XYZ file of C-alpha atoms in Angstrom:
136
model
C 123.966 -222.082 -26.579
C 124.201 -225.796 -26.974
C 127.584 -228.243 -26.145
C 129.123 -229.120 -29.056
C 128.402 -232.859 -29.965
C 130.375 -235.795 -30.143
C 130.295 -238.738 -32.225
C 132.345 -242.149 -31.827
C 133.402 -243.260 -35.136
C 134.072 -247.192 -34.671
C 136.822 -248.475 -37.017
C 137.894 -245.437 -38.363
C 140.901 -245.840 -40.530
C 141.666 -242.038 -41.979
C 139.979 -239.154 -41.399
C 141.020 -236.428 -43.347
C 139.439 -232.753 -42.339
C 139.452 -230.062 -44.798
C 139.820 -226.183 -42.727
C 139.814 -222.917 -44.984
C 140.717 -219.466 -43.740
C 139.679 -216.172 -43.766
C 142.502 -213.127 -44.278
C 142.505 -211.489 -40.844
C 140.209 -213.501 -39.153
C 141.802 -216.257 -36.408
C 140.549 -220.115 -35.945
C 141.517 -222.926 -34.746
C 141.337 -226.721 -35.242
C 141.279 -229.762 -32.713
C 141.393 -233.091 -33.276
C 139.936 -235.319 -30.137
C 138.573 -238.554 -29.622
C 141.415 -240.276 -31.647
C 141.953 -243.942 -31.585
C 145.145 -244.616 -29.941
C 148.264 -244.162 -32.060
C 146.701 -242.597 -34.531
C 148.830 -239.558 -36.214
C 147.652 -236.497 -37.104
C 148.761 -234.487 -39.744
C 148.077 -231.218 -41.749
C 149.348 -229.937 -44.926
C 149.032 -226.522 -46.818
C 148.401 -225.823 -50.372
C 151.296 -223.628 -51.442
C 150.780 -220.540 -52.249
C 151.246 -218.703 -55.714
C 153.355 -215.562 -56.955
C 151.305 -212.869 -57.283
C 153.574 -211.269 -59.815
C 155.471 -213.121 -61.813
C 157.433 -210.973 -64.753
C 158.573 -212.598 -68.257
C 162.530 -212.448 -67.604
C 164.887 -210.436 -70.038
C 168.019 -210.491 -71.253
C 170.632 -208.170 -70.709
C 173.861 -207.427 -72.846
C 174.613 -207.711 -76.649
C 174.453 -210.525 -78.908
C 177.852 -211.388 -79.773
C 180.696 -213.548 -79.231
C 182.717 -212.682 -76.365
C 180.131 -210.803 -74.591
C 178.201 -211.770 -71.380
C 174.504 -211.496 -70.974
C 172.754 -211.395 -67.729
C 169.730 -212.697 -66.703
C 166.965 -209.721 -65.405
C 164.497 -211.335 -63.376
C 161.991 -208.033 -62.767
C 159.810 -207.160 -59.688
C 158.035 -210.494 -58.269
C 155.758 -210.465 -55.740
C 156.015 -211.772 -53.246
C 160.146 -211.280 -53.669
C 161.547 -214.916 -54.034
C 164.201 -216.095 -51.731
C 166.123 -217.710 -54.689
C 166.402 -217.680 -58.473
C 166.942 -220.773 -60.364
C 168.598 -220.098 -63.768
C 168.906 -222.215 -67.495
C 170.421 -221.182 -70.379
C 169.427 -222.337 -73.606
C 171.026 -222.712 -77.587
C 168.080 -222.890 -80.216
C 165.940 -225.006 -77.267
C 168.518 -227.280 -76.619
C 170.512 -226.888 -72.502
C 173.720 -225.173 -72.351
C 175.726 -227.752 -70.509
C 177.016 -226.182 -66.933
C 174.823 -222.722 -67.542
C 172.801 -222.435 -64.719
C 173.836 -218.812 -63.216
C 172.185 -215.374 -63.645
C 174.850 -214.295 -66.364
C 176.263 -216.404 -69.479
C 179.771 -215.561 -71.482
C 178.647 -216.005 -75.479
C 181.340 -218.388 -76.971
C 182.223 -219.714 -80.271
C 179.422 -222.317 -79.887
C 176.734 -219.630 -79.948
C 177.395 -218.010 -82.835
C 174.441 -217.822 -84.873
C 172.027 -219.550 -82.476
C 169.227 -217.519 -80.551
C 169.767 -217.329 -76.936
C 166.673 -218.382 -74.157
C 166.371 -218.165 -70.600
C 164.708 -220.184 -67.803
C 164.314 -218.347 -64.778
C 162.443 -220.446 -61.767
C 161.570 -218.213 -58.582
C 161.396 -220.373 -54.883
C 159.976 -219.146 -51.739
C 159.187 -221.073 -48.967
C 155.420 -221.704 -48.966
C 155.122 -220.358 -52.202
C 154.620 -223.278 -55.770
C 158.340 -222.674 -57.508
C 157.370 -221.142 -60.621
C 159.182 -220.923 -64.064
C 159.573 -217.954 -66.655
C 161.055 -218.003 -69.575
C 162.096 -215.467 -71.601
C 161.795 -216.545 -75.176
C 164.087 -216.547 -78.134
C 166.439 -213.717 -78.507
C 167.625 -212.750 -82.279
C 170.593 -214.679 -83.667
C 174.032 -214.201 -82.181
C 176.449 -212.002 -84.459
């Protein structure tokens, strides 16, 4: 088997080292031979939902009523849900939680939701839900 060999780099500025991964299989990296104060430094590419559902909504269309956001099975399960509720595409001011009371305002628009999963590790990723029919 033959030593590993080593090569001075004179003047170096950055050095950047790309490492992939195997599932199940271990590794490890060193850095040596770096110029004094030099920093090292490693990032990871976040990962992405594997399942990632089109979010419904729940309740009926009509002033007065409350509809809920339903956020289906994602994998891997998010730690938090990020919510927006929408009038005929524009933001409903303040309407950011999983369920939204249908006012006065509403009546007659179509209803959408934004729902944006967030794990740590994972990309955040957004859904939405699309137009529902017009509120009665």
């Amino acid at each position: 088997m033959h030593a590993p060999r080593r090569r001075a780099l004179i003047g170096l500025l950055s050095l950047s080292l790309v490492l992939s991964a195997q599932a199940g299989i271990a590794g490890s990296a060193t850095a040596a031979d770096a110029p004094a104060g030099a920093a090292a430094s490693a990032t990871r590419a976040a990962s992405a939902f594997t399942a990632s559902p089109k979010p419904t909504i729940a309740g009926a269309l009509r002033v007065g009523s409350t509809l809920t956001a339903v956020t289906g099975e994602w994998a891997p399960k998010p730690t938090t849900f990020g919510y927006r509720w929408w009038r005929d595409g524009v933001a409903i001011a303040g309407a950011t939680g999983s369920t939204l009371k249908l006012t006065a305002a509403d009546a007659g628009a179509r209803i959408d939701l934004t729902v944006t999963a967030r794990r740590g590790g994972y990309a955040s990723l957004a859904r939405s839900s699309g137009p529902t029919t017009a509120v009665a």
